[in-house]
Coordinates of C-alpha atoms and ligand atoms in Angstrom, one line a residue:
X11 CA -16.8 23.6 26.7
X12 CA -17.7 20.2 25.1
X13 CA -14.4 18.8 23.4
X14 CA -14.6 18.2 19.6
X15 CA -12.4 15.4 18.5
X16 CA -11.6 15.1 14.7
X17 CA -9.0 12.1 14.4
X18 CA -9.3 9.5 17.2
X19 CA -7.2 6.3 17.2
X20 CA -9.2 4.2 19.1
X21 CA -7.1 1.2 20.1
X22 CA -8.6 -2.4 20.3
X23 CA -11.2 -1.3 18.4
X24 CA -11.1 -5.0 16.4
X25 CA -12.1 -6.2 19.7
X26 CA -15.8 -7.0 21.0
X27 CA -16.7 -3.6 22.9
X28 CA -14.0 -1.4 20.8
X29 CA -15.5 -2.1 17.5
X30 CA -18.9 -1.7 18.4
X31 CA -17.7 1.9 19.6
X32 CA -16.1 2.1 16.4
X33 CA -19.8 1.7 14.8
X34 CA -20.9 3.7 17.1
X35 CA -18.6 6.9 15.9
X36 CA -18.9 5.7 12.2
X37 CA -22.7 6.2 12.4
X38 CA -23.4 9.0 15.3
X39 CA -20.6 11.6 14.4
X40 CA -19.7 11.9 10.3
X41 CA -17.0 14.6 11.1
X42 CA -14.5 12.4 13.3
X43 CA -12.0 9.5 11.5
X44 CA -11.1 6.6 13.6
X45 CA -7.2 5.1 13.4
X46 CA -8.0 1.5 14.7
X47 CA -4.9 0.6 16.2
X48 CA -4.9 -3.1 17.0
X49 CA -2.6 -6.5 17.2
X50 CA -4.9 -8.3 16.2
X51 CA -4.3 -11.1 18.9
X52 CA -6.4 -14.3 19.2
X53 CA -9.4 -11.8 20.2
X54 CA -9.2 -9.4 17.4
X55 CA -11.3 -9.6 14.2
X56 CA -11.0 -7.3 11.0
X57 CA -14.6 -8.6 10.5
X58 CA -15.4 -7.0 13.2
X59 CA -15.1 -3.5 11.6
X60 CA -15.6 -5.0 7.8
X61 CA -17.7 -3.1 5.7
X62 CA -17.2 0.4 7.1
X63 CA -16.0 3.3 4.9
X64 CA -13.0 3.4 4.3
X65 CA -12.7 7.5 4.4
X66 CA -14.4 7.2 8.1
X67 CA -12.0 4.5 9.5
X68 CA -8.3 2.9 8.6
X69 CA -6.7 0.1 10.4
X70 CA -3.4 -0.2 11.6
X71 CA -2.2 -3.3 12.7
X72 CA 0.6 -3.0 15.4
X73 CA 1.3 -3.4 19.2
X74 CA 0.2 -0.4 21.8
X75 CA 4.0 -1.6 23.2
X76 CA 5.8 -0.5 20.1
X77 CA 6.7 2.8 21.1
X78 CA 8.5 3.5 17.1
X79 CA 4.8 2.8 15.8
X80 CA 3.1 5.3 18.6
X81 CA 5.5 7.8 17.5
X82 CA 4.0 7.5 13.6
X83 CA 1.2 7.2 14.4
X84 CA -0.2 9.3 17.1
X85 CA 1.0 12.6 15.8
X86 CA -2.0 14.5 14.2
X87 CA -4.7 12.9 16.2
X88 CA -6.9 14.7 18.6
X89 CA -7.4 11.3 21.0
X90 CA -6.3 8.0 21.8
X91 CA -9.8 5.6 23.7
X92 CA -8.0 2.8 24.6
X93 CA -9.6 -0.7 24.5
X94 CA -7.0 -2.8 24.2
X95 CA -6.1 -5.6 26.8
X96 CA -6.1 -8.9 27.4
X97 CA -9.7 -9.1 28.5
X98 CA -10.6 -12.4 30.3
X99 CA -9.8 -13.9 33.5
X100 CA -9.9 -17.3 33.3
X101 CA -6.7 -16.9 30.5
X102 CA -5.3 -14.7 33.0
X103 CA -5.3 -17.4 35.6
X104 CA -3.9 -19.9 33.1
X105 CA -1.3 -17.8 32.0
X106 CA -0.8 -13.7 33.4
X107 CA 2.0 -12.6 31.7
X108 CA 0.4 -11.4 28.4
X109 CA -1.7 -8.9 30.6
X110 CA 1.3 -7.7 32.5
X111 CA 2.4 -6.1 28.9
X112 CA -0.9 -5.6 26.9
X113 CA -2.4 -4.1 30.0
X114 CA 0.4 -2.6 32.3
X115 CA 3.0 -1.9 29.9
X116 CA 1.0 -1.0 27.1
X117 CA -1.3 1.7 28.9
X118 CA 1.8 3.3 29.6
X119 CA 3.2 3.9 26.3
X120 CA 0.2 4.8 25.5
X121 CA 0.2 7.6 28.7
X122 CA 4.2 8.4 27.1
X123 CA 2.7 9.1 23.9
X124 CA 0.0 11.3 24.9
X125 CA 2.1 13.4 26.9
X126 CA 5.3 13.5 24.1
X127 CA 2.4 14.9 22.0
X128 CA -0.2 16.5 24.0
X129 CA -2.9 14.2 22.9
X130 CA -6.1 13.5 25.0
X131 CA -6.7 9.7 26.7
X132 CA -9.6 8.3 27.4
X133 CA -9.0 4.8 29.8
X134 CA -11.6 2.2 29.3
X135 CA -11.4 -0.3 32.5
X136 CA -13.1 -2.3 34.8
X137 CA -15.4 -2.4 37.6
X138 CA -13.9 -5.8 38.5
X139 CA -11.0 -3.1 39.6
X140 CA -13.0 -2.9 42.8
X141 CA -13.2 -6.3 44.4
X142 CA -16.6 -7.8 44.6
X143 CA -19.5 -7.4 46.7
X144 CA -21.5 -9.7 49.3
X145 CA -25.0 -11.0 47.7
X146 CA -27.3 -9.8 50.0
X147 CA -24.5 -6.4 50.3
X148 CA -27.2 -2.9 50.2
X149 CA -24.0 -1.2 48.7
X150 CA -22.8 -0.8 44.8
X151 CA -19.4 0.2 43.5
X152 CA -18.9 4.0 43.2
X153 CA -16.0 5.9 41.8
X154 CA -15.3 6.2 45.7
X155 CA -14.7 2.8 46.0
X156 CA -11.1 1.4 47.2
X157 CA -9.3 -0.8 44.9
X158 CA -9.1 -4.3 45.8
X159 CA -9.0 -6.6 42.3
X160 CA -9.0 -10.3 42.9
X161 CA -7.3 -11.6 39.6
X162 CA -4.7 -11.6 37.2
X163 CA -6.5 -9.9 34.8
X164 CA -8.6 -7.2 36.9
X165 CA -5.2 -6.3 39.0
X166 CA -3.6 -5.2 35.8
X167 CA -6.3 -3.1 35.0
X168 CA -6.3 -1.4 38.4
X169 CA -2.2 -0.9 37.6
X170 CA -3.1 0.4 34.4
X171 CA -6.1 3.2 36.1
X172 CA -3.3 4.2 38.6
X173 CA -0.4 5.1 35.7
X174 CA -3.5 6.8 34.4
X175 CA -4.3 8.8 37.4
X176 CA -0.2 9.4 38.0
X177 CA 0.2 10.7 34.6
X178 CA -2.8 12.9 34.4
X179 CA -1.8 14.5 38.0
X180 CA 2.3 14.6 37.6
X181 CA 2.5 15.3 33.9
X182 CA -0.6 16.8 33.6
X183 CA -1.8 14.3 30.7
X184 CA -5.6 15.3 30.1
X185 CA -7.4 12.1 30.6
X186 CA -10.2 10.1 31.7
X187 CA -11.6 6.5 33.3
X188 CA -14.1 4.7 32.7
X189 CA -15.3 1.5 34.8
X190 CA -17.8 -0.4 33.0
X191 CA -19.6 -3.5 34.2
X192 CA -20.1 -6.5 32.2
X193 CA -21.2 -6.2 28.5
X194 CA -22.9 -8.4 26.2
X195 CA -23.8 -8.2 22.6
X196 CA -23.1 -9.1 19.2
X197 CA -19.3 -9.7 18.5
X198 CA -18.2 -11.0 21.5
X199 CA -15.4 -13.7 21.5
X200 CA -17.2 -17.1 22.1
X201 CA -14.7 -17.6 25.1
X202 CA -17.2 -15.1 27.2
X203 CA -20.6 -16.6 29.6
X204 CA -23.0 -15.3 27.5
X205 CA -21.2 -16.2 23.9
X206 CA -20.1 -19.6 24.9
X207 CA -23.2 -20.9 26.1
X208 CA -25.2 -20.1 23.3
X209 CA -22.8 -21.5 20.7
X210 CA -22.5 -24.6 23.3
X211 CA -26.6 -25.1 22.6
X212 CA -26.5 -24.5 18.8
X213 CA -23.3 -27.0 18.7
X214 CA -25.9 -29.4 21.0
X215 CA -23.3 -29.4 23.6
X216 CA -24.5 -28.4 27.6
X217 CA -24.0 -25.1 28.6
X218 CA -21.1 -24.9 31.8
X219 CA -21.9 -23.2 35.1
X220 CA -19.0 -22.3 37.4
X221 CA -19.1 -23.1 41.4
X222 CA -22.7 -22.8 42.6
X223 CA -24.2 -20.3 39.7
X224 CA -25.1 -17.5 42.2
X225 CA -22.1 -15.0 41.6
X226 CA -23.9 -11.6 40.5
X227 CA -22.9 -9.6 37.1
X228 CA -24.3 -6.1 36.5
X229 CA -25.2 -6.6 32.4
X230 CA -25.0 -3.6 30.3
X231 CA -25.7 -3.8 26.2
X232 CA -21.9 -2.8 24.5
X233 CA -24.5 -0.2 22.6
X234 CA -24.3 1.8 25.7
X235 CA -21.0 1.3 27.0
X236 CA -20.4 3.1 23.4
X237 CA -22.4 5.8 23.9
X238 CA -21.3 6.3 27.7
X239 CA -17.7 6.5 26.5
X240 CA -18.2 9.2 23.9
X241 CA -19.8 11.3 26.6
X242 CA -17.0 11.0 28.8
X243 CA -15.0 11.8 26.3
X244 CA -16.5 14.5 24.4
X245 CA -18.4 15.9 27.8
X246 CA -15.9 14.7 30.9
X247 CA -14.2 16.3 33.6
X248 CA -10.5 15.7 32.8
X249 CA -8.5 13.8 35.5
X250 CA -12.3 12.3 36.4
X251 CA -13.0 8.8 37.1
X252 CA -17.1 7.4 35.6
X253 CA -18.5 4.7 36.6
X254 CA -20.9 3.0 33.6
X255 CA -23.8 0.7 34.3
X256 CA -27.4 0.3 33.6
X257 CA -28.4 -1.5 36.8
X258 CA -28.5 -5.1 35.7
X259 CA -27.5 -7.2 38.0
X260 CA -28.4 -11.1 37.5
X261 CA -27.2 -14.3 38.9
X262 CA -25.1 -16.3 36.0
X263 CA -28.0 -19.0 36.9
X264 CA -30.3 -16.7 35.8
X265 CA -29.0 -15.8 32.6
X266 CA -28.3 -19.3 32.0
X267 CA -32.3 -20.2 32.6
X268 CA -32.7 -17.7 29.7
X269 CA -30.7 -18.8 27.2
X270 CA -32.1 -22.6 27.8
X271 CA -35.2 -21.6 27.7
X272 CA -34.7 -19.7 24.3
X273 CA -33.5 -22.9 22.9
X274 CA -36.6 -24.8 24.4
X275 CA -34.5 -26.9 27.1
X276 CA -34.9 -27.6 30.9
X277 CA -33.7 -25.6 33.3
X278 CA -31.5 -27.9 34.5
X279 CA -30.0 -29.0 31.2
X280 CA -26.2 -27.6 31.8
X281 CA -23.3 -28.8 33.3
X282 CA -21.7 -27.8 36.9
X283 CA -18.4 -27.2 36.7
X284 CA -15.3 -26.7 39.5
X285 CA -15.3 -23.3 40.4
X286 CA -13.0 -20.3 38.6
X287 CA -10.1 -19.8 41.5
X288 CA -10.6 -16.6 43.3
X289 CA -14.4 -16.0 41.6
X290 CA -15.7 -12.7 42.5
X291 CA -19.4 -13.3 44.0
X292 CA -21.5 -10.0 42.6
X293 CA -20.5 -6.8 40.6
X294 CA -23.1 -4.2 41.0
X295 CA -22.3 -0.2 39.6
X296 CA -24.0 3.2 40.9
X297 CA -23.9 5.3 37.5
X298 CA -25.1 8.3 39.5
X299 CA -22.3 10.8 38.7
X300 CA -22.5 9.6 34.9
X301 CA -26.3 10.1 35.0
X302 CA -26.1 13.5 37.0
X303 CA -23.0 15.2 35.1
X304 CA -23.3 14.2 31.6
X305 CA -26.8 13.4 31.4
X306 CA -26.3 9.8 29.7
X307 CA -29.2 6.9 29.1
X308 CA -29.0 3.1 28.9
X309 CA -31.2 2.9 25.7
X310 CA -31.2 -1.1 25.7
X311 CA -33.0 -1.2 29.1
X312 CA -34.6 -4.9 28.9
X313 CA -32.3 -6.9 29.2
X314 CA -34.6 -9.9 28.1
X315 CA -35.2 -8.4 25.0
X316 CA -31.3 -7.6 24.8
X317 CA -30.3 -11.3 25.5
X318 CA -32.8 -12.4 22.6
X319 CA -31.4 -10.4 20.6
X320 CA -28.2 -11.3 21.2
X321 CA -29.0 -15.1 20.6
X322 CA -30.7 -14.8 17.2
X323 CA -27.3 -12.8 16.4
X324 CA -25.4 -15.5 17.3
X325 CA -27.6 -18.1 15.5
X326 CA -27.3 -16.2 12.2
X327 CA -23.6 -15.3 12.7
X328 CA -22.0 -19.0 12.7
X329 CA -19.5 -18.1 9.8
X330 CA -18.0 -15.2 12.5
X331 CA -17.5 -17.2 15.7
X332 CA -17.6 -20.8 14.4
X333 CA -13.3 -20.3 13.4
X334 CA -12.8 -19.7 17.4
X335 CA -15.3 -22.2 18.9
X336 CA -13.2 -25.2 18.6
X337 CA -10.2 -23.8 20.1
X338 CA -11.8 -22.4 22.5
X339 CA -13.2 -25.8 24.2
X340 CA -10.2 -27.5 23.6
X341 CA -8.6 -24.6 25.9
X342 CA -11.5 -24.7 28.4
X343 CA -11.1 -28.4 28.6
X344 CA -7.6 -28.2 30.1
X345 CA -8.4 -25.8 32.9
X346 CA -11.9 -27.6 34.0
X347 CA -13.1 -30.2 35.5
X348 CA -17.1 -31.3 34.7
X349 CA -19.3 -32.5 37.0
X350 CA -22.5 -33.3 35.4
X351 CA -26.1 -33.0 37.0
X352 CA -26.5 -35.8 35.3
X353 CA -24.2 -38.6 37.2
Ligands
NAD424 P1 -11.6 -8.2 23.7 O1 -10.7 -9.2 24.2 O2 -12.8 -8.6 22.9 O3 -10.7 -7.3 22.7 C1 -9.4 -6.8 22.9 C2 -8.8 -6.2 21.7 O4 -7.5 -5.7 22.0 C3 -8.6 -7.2 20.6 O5 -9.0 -6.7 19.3 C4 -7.1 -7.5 20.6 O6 -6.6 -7.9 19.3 C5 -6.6 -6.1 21.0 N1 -5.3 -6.2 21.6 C6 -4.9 -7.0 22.6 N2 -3.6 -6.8 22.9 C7 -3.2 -5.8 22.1 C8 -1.9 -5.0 22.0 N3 -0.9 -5.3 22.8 N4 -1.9 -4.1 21.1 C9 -2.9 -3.7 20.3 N5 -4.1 -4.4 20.4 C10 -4.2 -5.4 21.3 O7 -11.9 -7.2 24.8 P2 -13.3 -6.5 25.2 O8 -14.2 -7.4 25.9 O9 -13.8 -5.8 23.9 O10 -12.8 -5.4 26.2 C11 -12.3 -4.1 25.7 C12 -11.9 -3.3 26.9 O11 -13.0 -3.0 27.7 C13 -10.8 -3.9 27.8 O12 -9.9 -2.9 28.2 C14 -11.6 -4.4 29.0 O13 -10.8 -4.4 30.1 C15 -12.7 -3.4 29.1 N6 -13.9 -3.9 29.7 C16 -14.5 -5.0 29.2 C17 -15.7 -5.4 29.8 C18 -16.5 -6.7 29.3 O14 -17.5 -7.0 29.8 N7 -16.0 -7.4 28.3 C19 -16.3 -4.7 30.8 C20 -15.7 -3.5 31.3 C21 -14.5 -3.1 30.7
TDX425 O1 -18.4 -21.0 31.0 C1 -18.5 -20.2 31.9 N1 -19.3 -20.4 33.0 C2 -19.6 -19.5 34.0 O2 -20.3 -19.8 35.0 C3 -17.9 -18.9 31.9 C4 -17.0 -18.5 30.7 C5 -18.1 -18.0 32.9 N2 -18.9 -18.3 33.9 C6 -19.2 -17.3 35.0 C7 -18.0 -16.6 35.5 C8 -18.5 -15.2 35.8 O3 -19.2 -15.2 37.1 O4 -20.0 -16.3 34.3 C9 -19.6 -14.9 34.8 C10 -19.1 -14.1 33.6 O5 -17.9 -14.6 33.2 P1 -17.0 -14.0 32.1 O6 -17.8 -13.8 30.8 O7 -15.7 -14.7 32.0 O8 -16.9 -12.5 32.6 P2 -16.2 -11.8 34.0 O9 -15.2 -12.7 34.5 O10 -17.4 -11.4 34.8 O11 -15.5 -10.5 33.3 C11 -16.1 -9.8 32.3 O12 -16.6 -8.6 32.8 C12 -15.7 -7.6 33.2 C13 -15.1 -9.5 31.2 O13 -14.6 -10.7 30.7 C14 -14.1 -8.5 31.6 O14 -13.2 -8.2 30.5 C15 -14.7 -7.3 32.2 O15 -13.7 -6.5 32.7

C-alpha cells in the first residue's frame, strides 16, 4: 500500500536539489507540509524557497547534528528526506572535515531520531558512492554495484548509505536510498561545472576544464531527481536501495562546447586547468529497477533543450548567484593552477 505522508521535514531543502523538491511537493501534493530543516551554510539560500506559502512550508534553521533540536522537532512528522551534506568534492579535497559531521555524523542523528520516534527516512546519496567507470566500460552502475568512493566527499556519503542500511536492518528503521547521478538546473550554487561556467561567460571570464575534458557525467534535470524521490518515497520498498538517472552521459568537453556555443564563442575559448586529484573518469546509472518497480519517467529528456534552459535562467537570475560568484573564484584560485590554450 502506497505510503501517504502528511508532515515531511525535508532537510537541506534550502539547498540546490532539496528546494527544488520542496517546489516539487508545494505544487504536486496540496495535502503534505514541509518542515525545511536547514543550516543554512555557505550553500544554503532562503531565496531558494522564497515566495512559497507559508501554510505549505516553514523553515527551521538548525544543524541535523543538534540532537536537542531533532528531538523538537521531529515529533509529529510522518518523514524526514534528507538532503543535507556538504555536496562538492573539490571543498572536500581542500578541506574534509565539514563532511565527516554534516554527512557522517549528521545522517546518524538523523537515523537516532527516526528510530526514538518511529519516523520514516528517506536517504538521498550518490552514485559517485560507486567508484567510476572506464570510458569505453559496456557496464553502468546498478544498485548491485560494490562500493568503492574515490573522494572525501563521496566516501562520506557511502559511510552515511551504510549507517542507513545498519539501522534499517538492526533497528528496523523504515528507510530508503536513493543514488542519483549528476543534476543540473536552476539554483545550483555557482561553485558547480555547469553554474560556474556560465556565470564565468556572462562575467566575460573563460570557462575552466579539469585534466583532459573527457571524464563522463550522467546529467539528469533536479525536476526529475524530485519526482524520482517522491516515488521512492511514497511507492518504495523499505530497506531498498534506487538507483536514479535519465541516461545522460556526456563528456565535461561536451557540455562545455554547449554552453560556448550558446554564448556565440569558439570551441576552444576556455581554459585547461591541472586536474582535480583522484577525478573519477565517467559516471553512468542503470535506472532499470526504478523504471520497472515504481514506474517513474525522466520528463526533461533533452538535455540540449534542458541546458538552454538552464542558461537563460542563469542570465536572468544575476541578483541570486552574483552574492557567491566572487567568493567562489577567489576560493578556486587557491586550489588551481591555469594553463591557458592560449600560451
Ligand atoms: P547543496 O550543497 O546545494 O545543498 C546542501 C544544503 O544542505 C544547503 O542548503 C546547506 O545549507 C544544507 N546543510 C549543509 N550542512 C547542513 C547541516 N549540518 N545541517 C543542516 N543543513 C545543512 O547540495 P545539493 O547539490 O543540493 O545536494 C543535495 C543532496 O543530494 C546531497 O546529499 C548530495 O550528496 C546529493 N546528490 C547531489 C547530486 C548533485 O549532482 N548535486 C547528485 C546526487 C546526489
Ligand atoms: O570548473 C570545473 N571544471 C571542470 O572540468 C568544475 C567545477 C568541474 N569540472 C569537472 C569535474 C567533473 O568531472 O566537471 C565535472 C562535474 O564537476 P562537479 O560539478 O564538481 O560535479 P561532480 O564532482 O561530478 O559531483 C556532482 O555530482 C555528484 C555533485 O557535485 C555531487 O554532489 C554529486 O554527488
Amino acid at each position: 500500500m502506497e505510503f501517504e505522508p502528511k508532515n515531511i521535514i525535508v532537510t537541506g531543502g534550502c539547498g540546490f536539489i532539496g528546494s527544488n523538491f520542496v517546489r516539487h511537493v508545494v505544487d504536486n501534493h496540496p495535502e503534505v507540509h514541509v518542515t525545511v530543516l536547514d543550516k543554512l551554510t555557505y550553500a544554503g539560500n532562503p531565496e531558494n524557497i522564497a515566495g512559497l506559502p507559508a501554510d505549505r512550508v516553514e523553515l527551521v534553521v538548525g544543524d541535523i547534528c543538534d540532537e536537542d533540536l531533532l528531538d523538537r522537532i521531529v515529533p509529529g512528522h510522518d518523514a524526514i528526506v534528507h538532503y543535507a551534506a556538504e555536496s562538492h568534492n573539490d571543498n572536500s579535497i581542500a578541506d574534509p572535515g565539514p563532511f565527516l559531521r554534516t554527512n557522517v555524523e549528521g545522517t546518524f542523528r538523523l537515523l537516532e531520531a527516526c528510530r526514538r520516534f518511529g519516523v520514516r527516512l528517506h536517504h538521498v546519496s550518490t552514485d559517485e558512492v560507486y567508484g567510476d567507470l572506464a570510458l569505453d566500460d559496456p557496464a553502468r552502475f546498478t544498485e548491485e554495484t560494490p562500493y568503492r568512493p574515490s573522494s572525501p566527499y563521496s566516501s562520506t556519503k557511502a559511510s552515511s548509505d551504510m549507517l542507513v542500511r545498519a539501522w534499517a536492518r538492526t533497528f528496523g528503521v523504515r528507510a530508503t536510498i536513493s543514488n542519483c547521478s549528476n543534476n543540473y538546473g536552476p539554483y545550483q550554487h555557482v561553485e558547480k561545472f555547469i553554474p560556474r561556467q556560465i556565470t564565468n561567460l556572462i562575467d566575460g571570464a573563460r570557462p575552466k576544464l579539469y585534466g583532459d575534458g573527457l571524464n563522463v557525467r550522467d546529467w539528469i534535470h533536479t525536476e526529475d531527481h524530485s519526482s524520482a524521490v517522491w516515488a521512492i518515497l511514497t511507492q518504495g520498498r523499505i530497506g531498498e536501495t534506487y538507483l536514479i538517472g535519465a541516461d545522460g552521459e556526456r563528456s565535461n568537453i561536451d557540455v562545455l562546447r554547449a554552453i560556448l556555443e550558446a554564448f556565440g564563442r569558439g570551441p576552444d575559448d576556455f581554459d585547461w586547468v591541472r586536474d582535480r586529484p583522484g577525478h573519477d573518469r565517467r559516471y553512468a546509472i542503470d535506472p532499470s529497477k526504478l523504471r520497472r518497480e515504481l514506474g517513474w519517467e525522466p520528463a526533461h529528456t533533452d538535455f540540449a533543450e534542458g541546458l538552454a534552459e538552464t542558461v537563460a535562467w542563469y542570465r536572468e537570475h544575476e541578483a541570486w548567484w552574483r552574492p557567491a560568484k566572487a567568493a567562489t573564484e577567489y576560493h578556486y584560485g587557491s586550489i588551481e593552477c591555469y594553463i591557458s590554450l592560449r600560451d
